[in-house]
PDB file of C-alpha atoms in Angstrom:
ATOM      1  CA  MET Y 190      71.663  97.690  75.658  1.00  0.00           C
ATOM      2  CA  SER Y 191      69.666  96.060  78.635  1.00  0.00           C
ATOM      3  CA  GLU Y 192      72.576  96.261  81.618  1.00  0.00           C
ATOM      4  CA  THR Y 193      73.682  92.938  83.039  1.00  0.00           C
ATOM      5  CA  THR Y 194      71.755  91.012  85.852  1.00  0.00           C
ATOM      6  CA  GLN Y 195      73.516  90.215  88.858  1.00  0.00           C
ATOM      7  CA  SER Y 196      74.648  87.072  87.926  1.00  0.00           C
ATOM      8  CA  THR Y 197      76.314  87.891  85.097  1.00  0.00           C
ATOM      9  CA  TRP Y 198      78.743  90.317  86.370  1.00  0.00           C
ATOM     10  CA  THR Y 199      81.612  89.621  85.932  1.00  0.00           C
ATOM     11  CA  ALA Y 200      85.503  92.160  85.761  1.00  0.00           C
ATOM     12  CA  GLU Y 201      85.148  92.011  81.750  1.00  0.00           C
ATOM     13  CA  SER Y 202      81.342  92.580  81.427  1.00  0.00           C
ATOM     14  CA  VAL Y 203      81.900  95.389  84.106  1.00  0.00           C
ATOM     15  CA  ALA Y 204      85.590  96.692  82.256  1.00  0.00           C
ATOM     16  CA  ALA Y 205      83.373  96.598  78.945  1.00  0.00           C
ATOM     17  CA  GLU Y 206      80.437  97.831  79.571  1.00  0.00           C
ATOM     18  CA  LEU Y 207      82.314 100.804  81.422  1.00  0.00           C
ATOM     19  CA  ILE Y 208      84.286 101.792  78.432  1.00  0.00           C
ATOM     20  CA  ARG Y 209      81.181 101.873  76.620  1.00  0.00           C
ATOM     21  CA  CYS Y 210      79.483 104.302  79.143  1.00  0.00           C
ATOM     22  CA  GLU Y 211      82.719 106.655  78.061  1.00  0.00           C
ATOM     23  CA  ASP Y 212      82.872 106.234  74.559  1.00  0.00           C
ATOM     24  CA  GLU Y 213      78.633 106.531  74.120  1.00  0.00           C
ATOM     25  CA  ARG Y 214      78.711 109.174  76.308  1.00  0.00           C
ATOM     26  CA  VAL Y 215      75.754 107.333  78.475  1.00  0.00           C
ATOM     27  CA  ASP Y 216      75.699 106.883  82.421  1.00  0.00           C
ATOM     28  CA  ARG Y 217      73.950 103.663  84.416  1.00  0.00           C
ATOM     29  CA  GLU Y 218      73.032 102.579  87.128  1.00  0.00           C
ATOM     30  CA  SER Y 219      76.072 101.739  89.764  1.00  0.00           C
ATOM     31  CA  PHE Y 220      77.520  98.264  89.637  1.00  0.00           C
ATOM     32  CA  SER Y 221      77.467  97.896  93.735  1.00  0.00           C
ATOM     33  CA  ASP Y 222      73.028  97.273  92.732  1.00  0.00           C
ATOM     34  CA  ASP Y 223      72.994  94.549  91.733  1.00  0.00           C
ATOM     35  CA  TRP Y 224      76.860  92.977  92.387  1.00  0.00           C
ATOM     36  CA  PRO Y 225      76.696  93.595  96.087  1.00  0.00           C
ATOM     37  CA  ASP Y 226      79.583  91.440  96.576  1.00  0.00           C
ATOM     38  CA  LEU Y 227      82.114  93.655  94.709  1.00  0.00           C
ATOM     39  CA  ASP Y 228      85.140  94.673  97.046  1.00  0.00           C
ATOM     40  CA  VAL Y 229      87.943  96.636  96.444  1.00  0.00           C
ATOM     41  CA  ALA Y 230      90.762  93.863  95.168  1.00  0.00           C
ATOM     42  CA  THR Y 231      87.921  93.534  92.307  1.00  0.00           C
ATOM     43  CA  ALA Y 232      86.815  96.744  91.462  1.00  0.00           C
ATOM     44  CA  TYR Y 233      91.396  97.376  91.188  1.00  0.00           C
ATOM     45  CA  GLN Y 234      90.890  94.510  88.954  1.00  0.00           C
ATOM     46  CA  ILE Y 235      88.426  96.540  86.785  1.00  0.00           C
ATOM     47  CA  GLN Y 236      89.762  99.949  86.658  1.00  0.00           C
ATOM     48  CA  ASP Y 237      93.195  97.476  85.614  1.00  0.00           C
ATOM     49  CA  LEU Y 238      91.102  95.704  82.559  1.00  0.00           C
ATOM     50  CA  THR Y 239      89.927  99.021  81.679  1.00  0.00           C
ATOM     51  CA  LEU Y 240      93.537 100.335  81.638  1.00  0.00           C
ATOM     52  CA  ALA Y 241      94.536  97.661  79.263  1.00  0.00           C
ATOM     53  CA  LYS Y 242      91.872  98.545  77.149  1.00  0.00           C
ATOM     54  CA  ARG Y 243      92.918 101.788  76.470  1.00  0.00           C
ATOM     55  CA  LEU Y 244      96.326 100.844  75.926  1.00  0.00           C
ATOM     56  CA  ALA Y 245      94.734  97.887  73.086  1.00  0.00           C
ATOM     57  CA  ARG Y 246      93.043 100.914  71.764  1.00  0.00           C
ATOM     58  CA  GLY Y 247      96.766 103.203  71.240  1.00  0.00           C
ATOM     59  CA  GLU Y 248      96.651 104.929  74.479  1.00  0.00           C
ATOM     60  CA  GLN Y 249      99.996 105.014  76.815  1.00  0.00           C
ATOM     61  CA  ILE Y 250     100.294 105.844  80.451  1.00  0.00           C
ATOM     62  CA  VAL Y 251     101.203 108.763  81.160  1.00  0.00           C
ATOM     63  CA  GLY Y 252     100.887 108.602  85.770  1.00  0.00           C
ATOM     64  CA  VAL Y 253      98.047 108.204  88.254  1.00  0.00           C
ATOM     65  CA  LYS Y 254      95.860 109.892  90.168  1.00  0.00           C
ATOM     66  CA  LEU Y 255      94.155 110.244  93.862  1.00  0.00           C
ATOM     67  CA  GLY Y 256      91.000 109.997  94.690  1.00  0.00           C
ATOM     68  CA  LEU Y 257      88.942 110.777  97.579  1.00  0.00           C
ATOM     69  CA  THR Y 258      92.342 112.615  99.383  1.00  0.00           C
ATOM     70  CA  SER Y 259      90.063 115.192 102.081  1.00  0.00           C
ATOM     71  CA  LYS Y 260      88.516 114.353 104.950  1.00  0.00           C
ATOM     72  CA  ALA Y 261      85.161 115.551 103.970  1.00  0.00           C
ATOM     73  CA  LYS Y 262      85.190 112.800 101.229  1.00  0.00           C
ATOM     74  CA  GLN Y 263      86.126 109.866 102.747  1.00  0.00           C
ATOM     75  CA  GLN Y 264      84.000 110.522 105.606  1.00  0.00           C
ATOM     76  CA  THR Y 265      81.077 110.740 102.464  1.00  0.00           C
ATOM     77  CA  MET Y 266      82.578 106.913 101.400  1.00  0.00           C
ATOM     78  CA  ASN Y 267      82.654 105.393 104.738  1.00  0.00           C
ATOM     79  CA  VAL Y 268      86.369 105.301 103.676  1.00  0.00           C
ATOM     80  CA  ASP Y 269      89.539 106.327 106.505  1.00  0.00           C
ATOM     81  CA  SER Y 270      92.454 105.803 102.268  1.00  0.00           C
ATOM     82  CA  PRO Y 271      92.241 107.469  99.129  1.00  0.00           C
ATOM     83  CA  ILE Y 272      91.970 105.433  96.330  1.00  0.00           C
ATOM     84  CA  VAL Y 273      94.380 105.762  92.957  1.00  0.00           C
ATOM     85  CA  ALA Y 274      93.543 105.324  89.022  1.00  0.00           C
ATOM     86  CA  TRP Y 275      95.368 105.686  86.170  1.00  0.00           C
ATOM     87  CA  LEU Y 276      96.447 108.490  83.796  1.00  0.00           C
ATOM     88  CA  THR Y 277      96.252 107.959  79.646  1.00  0.00           C
ATOM     89  CA  ASP Y 278      97.204 110.569  77.391  1.00  0.00           C
ATOM     90  CA  GLY Y 279      93.550 110.412  75.712  1.00  0.00           C
ATOM     91  CA  MET Y 280      93.260 111.991  79.006  1.00  0.00           C
ATOM     92  CA  VAL Y 281      94.938 115.496  78.045  1.00  0.00           C
ATOM     93  CA  LEU Y 282      92.836 118.250  77.573  1.00  0.00           C
ATOM     94  CA  PRO Y 283      93.403 120.003  74.486  1.00  0.00           C
ATOM     95  CA  THR Y 284      94.326 123.901  75.764  1.00  0.00           C
ATOM     96  CA  GLU Y 285      93.713 125.859  72.926  1.00  0.00           C
ATOM     97  CA  GLY Y 286      89.910 126.315  72.169  1.00  0.00           C
ATOM     98  CA  PRO Y 287      87.148 125.189  74.620  1.00  0.00           C
ATOM     99  CA  ALA Y 288      86.092 122.436  75.925  1.00  0.00           C
ATOM    100  CA  LYS Y 289      83.524 120.278  74.594  1.00  0.00           C
ATOM    101  CA  VAL Y 290      81.016 119.198  77.253  1.00  0.00           C
ATOM    102  CA  SER Y 291      79.659 116.888  74.105  1.00  0.00           C
ATOM    103  CA  ASP Y 292      83.193 115.158  75.050  1.00  0.00           C
ATOM    104  CA  PHE Y 293      81.267 114.213  78.228  1.00  0.00           C
ATOM    105  CA  ILE Y 294      78.653 112.738  80.336  1.00  0.00           C
ATOM    106  CA  HIS Y 295      78.152 114.971  83.160  1.00  0.00           C
ATOM    107  CA  PRO Y 296      81.918 117.046  83.843  1.00  0.00           C
ATOM    108  CA  ARG Y 297      82.704 118.528  87.312  1.00  0.00           C
ATOM    109  CA  VAL Y 298      85.745 120.173  87.270  1.00  0.00           C
ATOM    110  CA  GLU Y 299      88.320 120.782  90.053  1.00  0.00           C
ATOM    111  CA  PRO Y 300      91.541 122.390  90.952  1.00  0.00           C
ATOM    112  CA  GLU Y 301      94.707 119.734  91.178  1.00  0.00           C
ATOM    113  CA  LEU Y 302      98.271 120.159  92.876  1.00  0.00           C
ATOM    114  CA  VAL Y 303     100.177 118.329  89.731  1.00  0.00           C
ATOM    115  CA  VAL Y 304     103.605 117.020  90.217  1.00  0.00           C
ATOM    116  CA  THR Y 305     106.210 115.252  87.728  1.00  0.00           C
ATOM    117  CA  LEU Y 306     108.462 112.351  88.771  1.00  0.00           C
ATOM    118  CA  LYS Y 307     112.417 112.198  87.655  1.00  0.00           C
ATOM    119  CA  ALA Y 308     112.571 109.339  90.635  1.00  0.00           C
ATOM    120  CA  ASP Y 309     111.268 105.885  90.070  1.00  0.00           C
ATOM    121  CA  LEU Y 310     108.829 105.315  93.093  1.00  0.00           C
ATOM    122  CA  ARG Y 311     107.860 102.265  94.559  1.00  0.00           C
ATOM    123  CA  GLY Y 312     105.898 100.759  97.849  1.00  0.00           C
ATOM    124  CA  PRO Y 313     105.147  99.500 100.440  1.00  0.00           C
ATOM    125  CA  GLY Y 314     106.837 102.129 103.160  1.00  0.00           C
ATOM    126  CA  VAL Y 315     108.116 105.462 101.017  1.00  0.00           C
ATOM    127  CA  THR Y 316     107.201 108.224 103.193  1.00  0.00           C
ATOM    128  CA  PRO Y 317     106.163 111.384 103.147  1.00  0.00           C
ATOM    129  CA  ALA Y 318     110.162 112.823 102.327  1.00  0.00           C
ATOM    130  CA  GLN Y 319     111.217 109.877 100.112  1.00  0.00           C
ATOM    131  CA  ALA Y 320     108.162 111.032  98.072  1.00  0.00           C
ATOM    132  CA  LEU Y 321     108.742 114.444  97.497  1.00  0.00           C
ATOM    133  CA  ASP Y 322     112.640 114.126  96.713  1.00  0.00           C
ATOM    134  CA  ALA Y 323     111.262 112.241  93.752  1.00  0.00           C
ATOM    135  CA  VAL Y 324     109.675 115.446  92.477  1.00  0.00           C
ATOM    136  CA  GLY Y 325     111.224 116.857  89.745  1.00  0.00           C
ATOM    137  CA  SER Y 326     108.456 119.105  89.655  1.00  0.00           C
ATOM    138  CA  VAL Y 327     105.588 120.599  90.845  1.00  0.00           C
ATOM    139  CA  LEU Y 328     102.656 122.179  88.781  1.00  0.00           C
ATOM    140  CA  ALA Y 329      99.018 123.302  89.310  1.00  0.00           C
ATOM    141  CA  GLY Y 330      96.680 121.254  87.387  1.00  0.00           C
ATOM    142  CA  VAL Y 331      92.360 121.014  86.460  1.00  0.00           C
ATOM    143  CA  GLU Y 332      90.688 117.894  86.839  1.00  0.00           C
ATOM    144  CA  VAL Y 333      87.332 117.006  84.556  1.00  0.00           C
ATOM    145  CA  ILE Y 334      85.635 114.652  86.649  1.00  0.00           C
ATOM    146  CA  ASP Y 335      82.785 112.364  84.461  1.00  0.00           C
ATOM    147  CA  SER Y 336      81.509 109.378  86.719  1.00  0.00           C
ATOM    148  CA  ARG Y 337      79.765 107.266  84.400  1.00  0.00           C
ATOM    149  CA  TYR Y 338      76.969 106.561  87.270  1.00  0.00           C
ATOM    150  CA  ARG Y 339      74.058 108.355  87.316  1.00  0.00           C
ATOM    151  CA  ASN Y 340      73.612 111.353  89.401  1.00  0.00           C
ATOM    152  CA  PHE Y 341      77.325 111.074  90.494  1.00  0.00           C
ATOM    153  CA  ARG Y 342      75.874 107.970  93.505  1.00  0.00           C
ATOM    154  CA  PHE Y 343      78.614 105.014  93.515  1.00  0.00           C
ATOM    155  CA  THR Y 344      79.389 102.950  96.063  1.00  0.00           C
ATOM    156  CA  HIS Y 345      83.362 103.121  96.709  1.00  0.00           C
ATOM    157  CA  GLN Y 346      83.654  99.567  94.940  1.00  0.00           C
ATOM    158  CA  ASP Y 347      82.305 100.656  91.945  1.00  0.00           C
ATOM    159  CA  VAL Y 348      84.460 104.650  91.755  1.00  0.00           C
ATOM    160  CA  VAL Y 349      87.533 102.307  91.530  1.00  0.00           C
ATOM    161  CA  ALA Y 350      86.134 100.430  89.638  1.00  0.00           C
ATOM    162  CA  ASP Y 351      85.677 103.483  87.226  1.00  0.00           C
ATOM    163  CA  ASN Y 352      88.627 104.367  87.466  1.00  0.00           C
ATOM    164  CA  ALA Y 353      88.083 107.023  90.276  1.00  0.00           C
ATOM    165  CA  SER Y 354      85.572 109.156  87.673  1.00  0.00           C
ATOM    166  CA  SER Y 355      88.720 109.765  85.291  1.00  0.00           C
ATOM    167  CA  GLY Y 356      87.679 112.666  82.838  1.00  0.00           C
ATOM    168  CA  ALA Y 357      90.137 114.818  81.544  1.00  0.00           C
ATOM    169  CA  TYR Y 358      92.975 117.102  83.405  1.00  0.00           C
ATOM    170  CA  VAL Y 359      94.906 120.587  82.432  1.00  0.00           C
ATOM    171  CA  THR Y 360      98.233 121.613  83.315  1.00  0.00           C
ATOM    172  CA  GLY Y 361      99.371 124.866  84.013  1.00  0.00           C
ATOM    173  CA  PRO Y 362     102.058 126.881  82.711  1.00  0.00           C
ATOM    174  CA  VAL Y 363     104.293 127.182  85.602  1.00  0.00           C
ATOM    175  CA  ALA Y 364     106.772 124.790  86.855  1.00  0.00           C
ATOM    176  CA  LYS Y 365     108.473 125.009  89.990  1.00  0.00           C
ATOM    177  CA  THR Y 366     110.923 122.675  92.216  1.00  0.00           C
ATOM    178  CA  VAL Y 367     109.697 121.688  95.704  1.00  0.00           C
ATOM    179  CA  PRO Y 368     111.915 123.783  96.966  1.00  0.00           C
ATOM    180  CA  GLU Y 369     110.118 126.596  95.834  1.00  0.00           C
ATOM    181  CA  VAL Y 370     106.570 125.714  96.960  1.00  0.00           C
ATOM    182  CA  ASP Y 371     105.040 124.698 100.048  1.00  0.00           C
ATOM    183  CA  LEU Y 372     103.068 122.439  98.517  1.00  0.00           C
ATOM    184  CA  ALA Y 373     100.363 122.442 102.282  1.00  0.00           C
ATOM    185  CA  LEU Y 374     100.084 126.711 101.979  1.00  0.00           C
ATOM    186  CA  GLU Y 375      99.987 126.905  97.670  1.00  0.00           C
ATOM    187  CA  ALA Y 376      96.865 128.428  97.374  1.00  0.00           C
ATOM    188  CA  VAL Y 377      93.860 127.655  94.734  1.00  0.00           C
ATOM    189  CA  LEU Y 378      91.454 131.097  93.882  1.00  0.00           C
ATOM    190  CA  VAL Y 379      88.632 128.886  92.037  1.00  0.00           C
ATOM    191  CA  GLU Y 380      86.298 131.649  89.795  1.00  0.00           C
ATOM    192  CA  VAL Y 381      83.066 130.600  88.043  1.00  0.00           C
ATOM    193  CA  ASP Y 382      81.999 133.369  85.705  1.00  0.00           C
ATOM    194  CA  GLY Y 383      83.851 136.042  86.878  1.00  0.00           C
ATOM    195  CA  ALA Y 384      82.892 135.711  90.604  1.00  0.00           C
ATOM    196  CA  VAL Y 385      84.584 133.604  93.307  1.00  0.00           C
ATOM    197  CA  VAL Y 386      83.029 130.547  94.208  1.00  0.00           C
ATOM    198  CA  ASP Y 387      85.940 128.662  96.733  1.00  0.00           C
ATOM    199  CA  THR Y 388      89.322 129.103  98.143  1.00  0.00           C
ATOM    200  CA  ALA Y 389      91.917 126.285  98.883  1.00  0.00           C
ATOM    201  CA  THR Y 390      95.335 125.497  99.873  1.00  0.00           C
ATOM    202  CA  GLY Y 391      97.219 122.256  98.852  1.00  0.00           C
ATOM    203  CA  ALA Y 392      96.361 121.137 103.317  1.00  0.00           C
ATOM    204  CA  ALA Y 393      93.438 119.571 101.630  1.00  0.00           C
ATOM    205  CA  ILE Y 394      94.931 117.189 100.319  1.00  0.00           C
ATOM    206  CA  MET Y 395      95.869 114.871 102.729  1.00  0.00           C
ATOM    207  CA  GLY Y 396      96.908 117.534 105.513  1.00  0.00           C
ATOM    208  CA  HIS Y 397      99.950 117.708 103.232  1.00  0.00           C
ATOM    209  CA  PRO Y 398     100.447 116.722  99.279  1.00  0.00           C
ATOM    210  CA  ALA Y 399     103.702 114.454 100.207  1.00  0.00           C
ATOM    211  CA  GLU Y 400     100.488 112.648 102.160  1.00  0.00           C
ATOM    212  CA  ALA Y 401      99.808 111.435  99.358  1.00  0.00           C
ATOM    213  CA  LEU Y 402     102.348 111.322  96.840  1.00  0.00           C
ATOM    214  CA  ALA Y 403     103.144 109.153  99.783  1.00  0.00           C
ATOM    215  CA  ALA Y 404      99.860 106.807  99.544  1.00  0.00           C
ATOM    216  CA  ALA Y 405      99.478 106.579  95.835  1.00  0.00           C
ATOM    217  CA  ALA Y 406     103.084 104.651  96.316  1.00  0.00           C
ATOM    218  CA  ASN Y 407     102.078 102.461  98.731  1.00  0.00           C
ATOM    219  CA  MET Y 408      99.018 101.340  96.648  1.00  0.00           C
ATOM    220  CA  LEU Y 409     101.194 100.840  93.547  1.00  0.00           C
ATOM    221  CA  GLY Y 410     103.174  99.224  95.711  1.00  0.00           C
ATOM    222  CA  ALA Y 411     100.792  96.526  97.110  1.00  0.00           C
ATOM    223  CA  ARG Y 412     100.020  95.285  93.296  1.00  0.00           C
ATOM    224  CA  GLY Y 413     103.357  95.302  92.946  1.00  0.00           C
ATOM    225  CA  ILE Y 414     103.770  98.063  90.113  1.00  0.00           C
ATOM    226  CA  THR Y 415     105.942 101.105  89.852  1.00  0.00           C
ATOM    227  CA  MET Y 416     105.312 104.894  89.972  1.00  0.00           C
ATOM    228  CA  GLU Y 417     107.829 105.751  87.165  1.00  0.00           C
ATOM    229  CA  ALA Y 418     109.657 108.331  86.568  1.00  0.00           C
ATOM    230  CA  GLY Y 419     108.896 111.308  83.665  1.00  0.00           C
ATOM    231  CA  TRP Y 420     105.106 109.938  85.282  1.00  0.00           C
ATOM    232  CA  VAL Y 421     102.382 113.041  86.606  1.00  0.00           C
ATOM    233  CA  VAL Y 422     100.661 112.107  89.265  1.00  0.00           C
ATOM    234  CA  LEU Y 423      97.592 114.238  89.944  1.00  0.00           C
ATOM    235  CA  LEU Y 424      97.178 114.864  93.658  1.00  0.00           C
ATOM    236  CA  GLY Y 425      94.010 115.811  94.750  1.00  0.00           C
ATOM    237  CA  ALA Y 426      91.288 118.119  94.332  1.00  0.00           C
ATOM    238  CA  MET Y 427      91.810 121.300  96.330  1.00  0.00           C
ATOM    239  CA  THR Y 428      88.353 122.019  96.758  1.00  0.00           C
ATOM    240  CA  ASP Y 429      85.130 121.371  95.637  1.00  0.00           C
ATOM    241  CA  ALA Y 430      83.862 120.293  91.838  1.00  0.00           C
ATOM    242  CA  VAL Y 431      82.092 122.309  90.237  1.00  0.00           C
ATOM    243  CA  PRO Y 432      79.605 121.068  87.804  1.00  0.00           C
ATOM    244  CA  VAL Y 433      79.686 122.528  83.954  1.00  0.00           C
ATOM    245  CA  GLN Y 434      77.727 123.000  81.258  1.00  0.00           C
ATOM    246  CA  ALA Y 435      77.615 125.317  77.466  1.00  0.00           C
ATOM    247  CA  GLY Y 436      79.164 128.934  78.048  1.00  0.00           C
ATOM    248  CA  THR Y 437      80.505 127.946  81.559  1.00  0.00           C
ATOM    249  CA  THR Y 438      83.516 130.089  82.317  1.00  0.00           C
ATOM    250  CA  LEU Y 439      86.530 129.000  84.657  1.00  0.00           C
ATOM    251  CA  ALA Y 440      89.492 130.516  86.299  1.00  0.00           C
ATOM    252  CA  PHE Y 441      91.676 128.989  88.623  1.00  0.00           C
ATOM    253  CA  HIS Y 442      93.771 131.741  90.143  1.00  0.00           C
ATOM    254  CA  TYR Y 443      97.464 129.897  92.671  1.00  0.00           C
ATOM    255  CA  THR Y 444      99.808 131.993  94.437  1.00  0.00           C
ATOM    256  CA  ASN Y 445     102.926 131.108  93.498  1.00  0.00           C
ATOM    257  CA  LEU Y 446     101.650 128.002  90.175  1.00  0.00           C
ATOM    258  CA  GLY Y 447     100.212 130.571  87.680  1.00  0.00           C
ATOM    259  CA  SER Y 448      97.121 130.267  86.582  1.00  0.00           C
ATOM    260  CA  ILE Y 449      94.949 128.448  84.667  1.00  0.00           C
ATOM    261  CA  TYR Y 450      91.576 129.413  82.040  1.00  0.00           C
ATOM    262  CA  LEU Y 451      88.789 126.995  81.146  1.00  0.00           C
ATOM    263  CA  SER Y 452      85.752 127.498  78.696  1.00  0.00           C
ATOM    264  CA  TRP Y 453      83.400 125.482  77.385  1.00  0.00           C
ATOM    265  CA  GLU Y 454      81.554 124.794  75.315  1.00  0.00           C
ATOM    266  CA  ASP Y 455      78.248 122.347  73.391  1.00  0.00           C
TER     267      ASP Y 455
END
């Protein structure tokens, strides 16, 4: 399939192309290369259109995720705020057996802090304290990011359209309440093939993960969307993402939230 030219790209055609790339496990150049006027508002429209296509084929919304929650990543992308994207049940990584590299284009894996909501959250105007009041449980999480763009090369608008490089996610075995965990100090130790490669705390997520949760509520609220009780929220990466290949084994050890183990095969 030949790539569409600048003059014919629309929000609908970009959404269809992103779904095609995901389904066929192929990457492509970023859309902003030949659609320089693509803006963030249109990118979120594209994201919502890809969600509609997922729902039409039987997937269900289970929550949202945040991206660009670290200062370093924001500086790299020349932005000063995170982005938000959709999670569906089709993105839940099976917990039995190894993950398959062939299910993705070029997967990378990163540790997250995750919350589930016990009450609706609707912005704008949600504070971090109000956001925490809506949290039912806190869990460890691992996200597989998998950009549809070649070499993970994209602009801010491109990655918003691409649902923040969504791939898959899994949550850990231990659930705590907010009073039981200091979200800013909760630490993770990352092992790749038995060797420690990174460590971080929740403070890597916008200084405090509650800031990220409030930001998600307020960004979605500005679009007329309420975060619903029962939703899962991936609050953002605690460390840099680790590229994986067949044979890679990963372990993510959290201070209070248990450990997540993930191995990979073809």
